């Protein structure tokens, strides 16, 4: 399909998408190293701080989306099912960017870490008193949700690459240029 003249995402949307994508991939990789007994040193703190940062950036992203010109509709070559599937994955990615950091934060407090370091020497407020059993339980959910989110990200990236290389439409390009 010829998609010339189609408008992509506005520059601020593209910037925050790729910034969050990079942070997310980092958080996932470090998360799995942590969860599998690797000594990750300062990256342990960075996992928690970056995860929390993603939660804040969701708000920034929603604001940016509100105040920038949206892209043209998805290509007409996409079926309704495909469009619904893309929307569902995007929605779940947004939801996971809020739920997963919150879960990690709550679990870490419950596990017994009072002052979770953020950047600039700040610490996250304590949400809950120490309760080891609760902490372990919530970290287990954090683990399974982490696997689910990883699957979402893999689907999302695969879909973007399929659009570009198999369908040869503008879906990946609209996240690269306006
Ligand atoms: C979008 C944000 C986040 C994602 C995608 C994420 C993902 C993950 C993943 C995949 C693991 C490995 C689980 C395993 O294999 O057992 C993990 C572990 C962990 N995460 Fe997160 N996480 C996020 C945010 C956070 C935050 C904000 C905190 C705390 C403030 C946190 C604290 C932890 C802890 C304590 C572990 C367990 C490490 C261990 O078992 O030794 N995470 N995370
Ligand atoms: C290198 C990996 C990635 C690629 C190639 C990629 C590609 C894309 C493309 C092409 C779109 C536009 C789809 C459309 O027009 O509807 C998009 C949208 C989106 N992406 Fe990604 N993405 C990547 C990583 C991520 C990650 C890690 C996240 C989650 C944190 C994410 C979250 C989203 C969301 C929520 C949208 C919907 C539009 C928006 O609200 O910004 N992406 N992505």
JSON list of C-alpha atoms in Angstrom, two decimals, residues 28-171:
[
{"chain": "A", "resi": 28, "resn": "UNK", "atom": "CA", "xyz": [14.00, -6.31, 31.92]},
{"chain": "A", "resi": 29, "resn": "UNK", "atom": "CA", "xyz": [17.53, -7.59, 31.26]},
{"chain": "A", "resi": 30, "resn": "UNK", "atom": "CA", "xyz": [18.82, -6.54, 34.70]},
{"chain": "A", "resi": 31, "resn": "UNK", "atom": "CA", "xyz": [15.61, -7.92, 36.30]},
{"chain": "A", "resi": 32, "resn": "UNK", "atom": "CA", "xyz": [16.26, -11.38, 34.91]},
{"chain": "A", "resi": 33, "resn": "UNK", "atom": "CA", "xyz": [19.92, -11.27, 35.96]},
{"chain": "A", "resi": 34, "resn": "UNK", "atom": "CA", "xyz": [18.84, -10.27, 39.49]},
{"chain": "A", "resi": 35, "resn": "UNK", "atom": "CA", "xyz": [16.15, -12.92, 39.60]},
{"chain": "A", "resi": 36, "resn": "UNK", "atom": "CA", "xyz": [18.62, -15.60, 38.53]},
{"chain": "A", "resi": 37, "resn": "UNK", "atom": "CA", "xyz": [21.23, -15.01, 41.18]},
{"chain": "A", "resi": 38, "resn": "UNK", "atom": "CA", "xyz": [23.73, -12.91, 39.22]},
{"chain": "A", "resi": 39, "resn": "UNK", "atom": "CA", "xyz": [25.68, -10.29, 41.19]},
{"chain": "A", "resi": 40, "resn": "UNK", "atom": "CA", "xyz": [24.64, -7.12, 39.41]},
{"chain": "A", "resi": 41, "resn": "UNK", "atom": "CA", "xyz": [26.09, -4.61, 41.91]},
{"chain": "A", "resi": 42, "resn": "UNK", "atom": "CA", "xyz": [24.81, -1.06, 41.45]},
{"chain": "A", "resi": 43, "resn": "UNK", "atom": "CA", "xyz": [22.43, -2.23, 38.72]},
{"chain": "A", "resi": 44, "resn": "UNK", "atom": "CA", "xyz": [20.27, -3.65, 41.52]},
{"chain": "A", "resi": 45, "resn": "UNK", "atom": "CA", "xyz": [19.53, -0.07, 42.60]},
{"chain": "A", "resi": 46, "resn": "UNK", "atom": "CA", "xyz": [19.26, 1.08, 38.99]},
{"chain": "A", "resi": 47, "resn": "UNK", "atom": "CA", "xyz": [16.64, -1.61, 38.24]},
{"chain": "A", "resi": 48, "resn": "UNK", "atom": "CA", "xyz": [14.44, -0.26, 40.99]},
{"chain": "A", "resi": 49, "resn": "UNK", "atom": "CA", "xyz": [15.09, 3.43, 40.24]},
{"chain": "A", "resi": 50, "resn": "UNK", "atom": "CA", "xyz": [14.65, 3.02, 36.47]},
{"chain": "A", "resi": 51, "resn": "UNK", "atom": "CA", "xyz": [11.50, 0.95, 36.97]},
{"chain": "A", "resi": 52, "resn": "UNK", "atom": "CA", "xyz": [10.06, 3.72, 39.08]},
{"chain": "A", "resi": 53, "resn": "UNK", "atom": "CA", "xyz": [11.17, 6.30, 36.51]},
{"chain": "A", "resi": 54, "resn": "UNK", "atom": "CA", "xyz": [9.17, 4.43, 33.85]},
{"chain": "A", "resi": 55, "resn": "UNK", "atom": "CA", "xyz": [6.08, 4.82, 36.00]},
{"chain": "A", "resi": 56, "resn": "UNK", "atom": "CA", "xyz": [6.62, 8.60, 36.08]},
{"chain": "A", "resi": 57, "resn": "UNK", "atom": "CA", "xyz": [7.34, 8.73, 32.35]},
{"chain": "A", "resi": 58, "resn": "UNK", "atom": "CA", "xyz": [3.97, 7.12, 31.57]},
{"chain": "A", "resi": 59, "resn": "UNK", "atom": "CA", "xyz": [2.33, 10.28, 32.91]},
{"chain": "A", "resi": 60, "resn": "UNK", "atom": "CA", "xyz": [4.65, 12.48, 30.83]},
{"chain": "A", "resi": 61, "resn": "UNK", "atom": "CA", "xyz": [3.86, 10.37, 27.78]},
{"chain": "A", "resi": 62, "resn": "UNK", "atom": "CA", "xyz": [0.10, 10.62, 28.26]},
{"chain": "A", "resi": 63, "resn": "UNK", "atom": "CA", "xyz": [0.45, 14.39, 28.57]},
{"chain": "A", "resi": 64, "resn": "UNK", "atom": "CA", "xyz": [2.59, 14.56, 25.43]},
{"chain": "A", "resi": 65, "resn": "UNK", "atom": "CA", "xyz": [0.04, 12.45, 23.58]},
{"chain": "A", "resi": 66, "resn": "UNK", "atom": "CA", "xyz": [-2.69, 14.83, 24.70]},
{"chain": "A", "resi": 67, "resn": "UNK", "atom": "CA", "xyz": [-0.87, 17.92, 23.43]},
{"chain": "A", "resi": 68, "resn": "UNK", "atom": "CA", "xyz": [0.65, 16.74, 20.14]},
{"chain": "A", "resi": 69, "resn": "UNK", "atom": "CA", "xyz": [-0.95, 16.00, 16.78]},
{"chain": "A", "resi": 70, "resn": "UNK", "atom": "CA", "xyz": [-1.80, 12.30, 16.62]},
{"chain": "A", "resi": 71, "resn": "UNK", "atom": "CA", "xyz": [-0.54, 10.20, 13.69]},
{"chain": "A", "resi": 72, "resn": "UNK", "atom": "CA", "xyz": [-2.81, 9.31, 10.76]},
{"chain": "A", "resi": 73, "resn": "UNK", "atom": "CA", "xyz": [-4.97, 6.23, 11.27]},
{"chain": "A", "resi": 74, "resn": "UNK", "atom": "CA", "xyz": [-3.24, 2.85, 10.91]},
{"chain": "A", "resi": 75, "resn": "UNK", "atom": "CA", "xyz": [-2.89, 1.66, 7.28]},
{"chain": "A", "resi": 76, "resn": "UNK", "atom": "CA", "xyz": [-6.15, 0.50, 5.68]},
{"chain": "A", "resi": 77, "resn": "UNK", "atom": "CA", "xyz": [-4.30, -2.69, 4.73]},
{"chain": "A", "resi": 78, "resn": "UNK", "atom": "CA", "xyz": [-4.53, -3.76, 8.39]},
{"chain": "A", "resi": 79, "resn": "UNK", "atom": "CA", "xyz": [-7.56, -5.84, 9.38]},
{"chain": "A", "resi": 80, "resn": "UNK", "atom": "CA", "xyz": [-9.77, -4.76, 12.26]},
{"chain": "A", "resi": 81, "resn": "UNK", "atom": "CA", "xyz": [-8.42, -7.71, 14.23]},
{"chain": "A", "resi": 82, "resn": "UNK", "atom": "CA", "xyz": [-4.83, -6.58, 13.70]},
{"chain": "A", "resi": 83, "resn": "UNK", "atom": "CA", "xyz": [-5.67, -3.05, 14.81]},
{"chain": "A", "resi": 84, "resn": "UNK", "atom": "CA", "xyz": [-7.46, -4.34, 17.90]},
{"chain": "A", "resi": 85, "resn": "UNK", "atom": "CA", "xyz": [-4.50, -6.60, 18.70]},
{"chain": "A", "resi": 86, "resn": "UNK", "atom": "CA", "xyz": [-2.05, -3.68, 18.39]},
{"chain": "A", "resi": 87, "resn": "UNK", "atom": "CA", "xyz": [-4.23, -1.52, 20.64]},
{"chain": "A", "resi": 88, "resn": "UNK", "atom": "CA", "xyz": [-4.55, -4.31, 23.19]},
{"chain": "A", "resi": 89, "resn": "UNK", "atom": "CA", "xyz": [-0.77, -4.82, 23.34]},
{"chain": "A", "resi": 90, "resn": "UNK", "atom": "CA", "xyz": [-0.16, -1.06, 23.68]},
{"chain": "A", "resi": 91, "resn": "UNK", "atom": "CA", "xyz": [-2.76, -0.85, 26.44]},
{"chain": "A", "resi": 92, "resn": "UNK", "atom": "CA", "xyz": [-1.21, -3.79, 28.30]},
{"chain": "A", "resi": 93, "resn": "UNK", "atom": "CA", "xyz": [2.26, -2.26, 27.93]},
{"chain": "A", "resi": 94, "resn": "UNK", "atom": "CA", "xyz": [1.02, 0.98, 29.48]},
{"chain": "A", "resi": 95, "resn": "UNK", "atom": "CA", "xyz": [-0.75, -0.92, 32.27]},
{"chain": "A", "resi": 96, "resn": "UNK", "atom": "CA", "xyz": [2.36, -2.97, 33.00]},
{"chain": "A", "resi": 97, "resn": "UNK", "atom": "CA", "xyz": [4.48, 0.18, 33.22]},
{"chain": "A", "resi": 98, "resn": "UNK", "atom": "CA", "xyz": [2.31, 1.28, 36.13]},
{"chain": "A", "resi": 99, "resn": "UNK", "atom": "CA", "xyz": [1.49, -2.02, 37.86]},
{"chain": "A", "resi": 100, "resn": "UNK", "atom": "CA", "xyz": [4.92, -3.70, 37.71]},
{"chain": "A", "resi": 101, "resn": "UNK", "atom": "CA", "xyz": [6.96, -0.84, 39.26]},
{"chain": "A", "resi": 102, "resn": "UNK", "atom": "CA", "xyz": [4.33, -0.39, 41.95]},
{"chain": "A", "resi": 103, "resn": "UNK", "atom": "CA", "xyz": [4.45, -4.11, 42.72]},
{"chain": "A", "resi": 104, "resn": "UNK", "atom": "CA", "xyz": [8.27, -4.09, 42.83]},
{"chain": "A", "resi": 105, "resn": "UNK", "atom": "CA", "xyz": [8.26, -1.08, 45.13]},
{"chain": "A", "resi": 106, "resn": "UNK", "atom": "CA", "xyz": [5.61, -2.49, 47.48]},
{"chain": "A", "resi": 107, "resn": "UNK", "atom": "CA", "xyz": [7.31, -5.90, 47.53]},
{"chain": "A", "resi": 108, "resn": "UNK", "atom": "CA", "xyz": [10.73, -4.42, 48.26]},
{"chain": "A", "resi": 109, "resn": "UNK", "atom": "CA", "xyz": [9.34, -2.41, 51.21]},
{"chain": "A", "resi": 110, "resn": "UNK", "atom": "CA", "xyz": [7.50, -5.48, 52.49]},
{"chain": "A", "resi": 111, "resn": "UNK", "atom": "CA", "xyz": [10.65, -7.52, 52.10]},
{"chain": "A", "resi": 112, "resn": "UNK", "atom": "CA", "xyz": [12.34, -5.14, 54.54]},
{"chain": "A", "resi": 113, "resn": "UNK", "atom": "CA", "xyz": [14.12, -2.46, 52.47]},
{"chain": "A", "resi": 114, "resn": "UNK", "atom": "CA", "xyz": [12.86, 0.83, 53.92]},
{"chain": "A", "resi": 115, "resn": "UNK", "atom": "CA", "xyz": [14.61, 3.36, 51.72]},
{"chain": "A", "resi": 116, "resn": "UNK", "atom": "CA", "xyz": [14.62, 2.34, 48.08]},
{"chain": "A", "resi": 117, "resn": "UNK", "atom": "CA", "xyz": [17.10, 4.62, 46.31]},
{"chain": "A", "resi": 118, "resn": "UNK", "atom": "CA", "xyz": [15.89, 6.68, 43.36]},
{"chain": "A", "resi": 119, "resn": "UNK", "atom": "CA", "xyz": [18.24, 8.96, 41.37]},
{"chain": "A", "resi": 120, "resn": "UNK", "atom": "CA", "xyz": [19.69, 12.27, 42.68]},
{"chain": "A", "resi": 121, "resn": "UNK", "atom": "CA", "xyz": [20.02, 10.81, 46.18]},
{"chain": "A", "resi": 122, "resn": "UNK", "atom": "CA", "xyz": [16.25, 10.67, 46.60]},
{"chain": "A", "resi": 123, "resn": "UNK", "atom": "CA", "xyz": [14.49, 7.66, 48.08]},
{"chain": "A", "resi": 124, "resn": "UNK", "atom": "CA", "xyz": [11.01, 6.29, 47.44]},
{"chain": "A", "resi": 125, "resn": "UNK", "atom": "CA", "xyz": [8.47, 6.75, 50.24]},
{"chain": "A", "resi": 126, "resn": "UNK", "atom": "CA", "xyz": [7.84, 3.62, 52.28]},
{"chain": "A", "resi": 127, "resn": "UNK", "atom": "CA", "xyz": [4.48, 2.07, 51.36]},
{"chain": "A", "resi": 128, "resn": "UNK", "atom": "CA", "xyz": [4.23, -0.76, 53.87]},
{"chain": "A", "resi": 129, "resn": "UNK", "atom": "CA", "xyz": [5.84, -2.16, 57.04]},
{"chain": "A", "resi": 130, "resn": "UNK", "atom": "CA", "xyz": [8.13, -5.15, 56.87]},
{"chain": "A", "resi": 131, "resn": "UNK", "atom": "CA", "xyz": [6.35, -8.43, 56.23]},
{"chain": "A", "resi": 132, "resn": "UNK", "atom": "CA", "xyz": [8.69, -11.04, 54.74]},
{"chain": "A", "resi": 133, "resn": "UNK", "atom": "CA", "xyz": [5.98, -13.47, 53.63]},
{"chain": "A", "resi": 134, "resn": "UNK", "atom": "CA", "xyz": [4.07, -10.73, 51.86]},
{"chain": "A", "resi": 135, "resn": "UNK", "atom": "CA", "xyz": [7.32, -9.49, 50.27]},
{"chain": "A", "resi": 136, "resn": "UNK", "atom": "CA", "xyz": [8.20, -12.94, 48.95]},
{"chain": "A", "resi": 137, "resn": "UNK", "atom": "CA", "xyz": [4.70, -13.47, 47.65]},
{"chain": "A", "resi": 138, "resn": "UNK", "atom": "CA", "xyz": [4.61, -10.12, 45.83]},
{"chain": "A", "resi": 139, "resn": "UNK", "atom": "CA", "xyz": [8.07, -10.70, 44.35]},
{"chain": "A", "resi": 140, "resn": "UNK", "atom": "CA", "xyz": [6.78, -13.97, 42.96]},
{"chain": "A", "resi": 141, "resn": "UNK", "atom": "CA", "xyz": [3.99, -12.06, 41.22]},
{"chain": "A", "resi": 142, "resn": "UNK", "atom": "CA", "xyz": [6.60, -9.53, 40.05]},
{"chain": "A", "resi": 143, "resn": "UNK", "atom": "CA", "xyz": [8.48, -12.47, 38.54]},
{"chain": "A", "resi": 144, "resn": "UNK", "atom": "CA", "xyz": [5.46, -13.89, 36.64]},
{"chain": "A", "resi": 145, "resn": "UNK", "atom": "CA", "xyz": [4.31, -10.47, 35.54]},
{"chain": "A", "resi": 146, "resn": "UNK", "atom": "CA", "xyz": [7.89, -9.85, 34.38]},
{"chain": "A", "resi": 147, "resn": "UNK", "atom": "CA", "xyz": [7.66, -12.93, 32.15]},
{"chain": "A", "resi": 148, "resn": "UNK", "atom": "CA", "xyz": [4.31, -11.77, 30.79]},
{"chain": "A", "resi": 149, "resn": "UNK", "atom": "CA", "xyz": [5.66, -8.28, 30.07]},
{"chain": "A", "resi": 150, "resn": "UNK", "atom": "CA", "xyz": [8.69, -9.74, 28.33]},
{"chain": "A", "resi": 151, "resn": "UNK", "atom": "CA", "xyz": [6.33, -11.71, 26.10]},
{"chain": "A", "resi": 152, "resn": "UNK", "atom": "CA", "xyz": [4.38, -8.51, 25.34]},
{"chain": "A", "resi": 153, "resn": "UNK", "atom": "CA", "xyz": [7.58, -6.68, 24.41]},
{"chain": "A", "resi": 154, "resn": "UNK", "atom": "CA", "xyz": [8.69, -9.54, 22.16]},
{"chain": "A", "resi": 155, "resn": "UNK", "atom": "CA", "xyz": [5.30, -9.54, 20.42]},
{"chain": "A", "resi": 156, "resn": "UNK", "atom": "CA", "xyz": [5.42, -5.75, 20.09]},
{"chain": "A", "resi": 157, "resn": "UNK", "atom": "CA", "xyz": [8.91, -5.69, 18.58]},
{"chain": "A", "resi": 158, "resn": "UNK", "atom": "CA", "xyz": [8.19, -8.66, 16.29]},
{"chain": "A", "resi": 159, "resn": "UNK", "atom": "CA", "xyz": [5.04, -6.94, 15.05]},
{"chain": "A", "resi": 160, "resn": "UNK", "atom": "CA", "xyz": [6.95, -3.71, 14.34]},
{"chain": "A", "resi": 161, "resn": "UNK", "atom": "CA", "xyz": [9.58, -5.67, 12.36]},
{"chain": "A", "resi": 162, "resn": "UNK", "atom": "CA", "xyz": [6.90, -7.63, 10.49]},
{"chain": "A", "resi": 163, "resn": "UNK", "atom": "CA", "xyz": [5.21, -4.40, 9.45]},
{"chain": "A", "resi": 164, "resn": "UNK", "atom": "CA", "xyz": [8.48, -3.05, 8.13]},
{"chain": "A", "resi": 165, "resn": "UNK", "atom": "CA", "xyz": [10.00, -6.09, 6.46]},
{"chain": "A", "resi": 166, "resn": "UNK", "atom": "CA", "xyz": [7.03, -8.31, 5.59]},
{"chain": "A", "resi": 167, "resn": "UNK", "atom": "CA", "xyz": [4.05, -6.01, 5.05]},
{"chain": "A", "resi": 168, "resn": "UNK", "atom": "CA", "xyz": [6.31, -3.10, 4.01]},
{"chain": "A", "resi": 169, "resn": "UNK", "atom": "CA", "xyz": [3.84, -0.52, 5.38]},
{"chain": "A", "resi": 170, "resn": "UNK", "atom": "CA", "xyz": [4.59, 2.68, 7.31]},
{"chain": "A", "resi": 171, "resn": "UNK", "atom": "CA", "xyz": [3.91, 1.44, 10.85]}
]
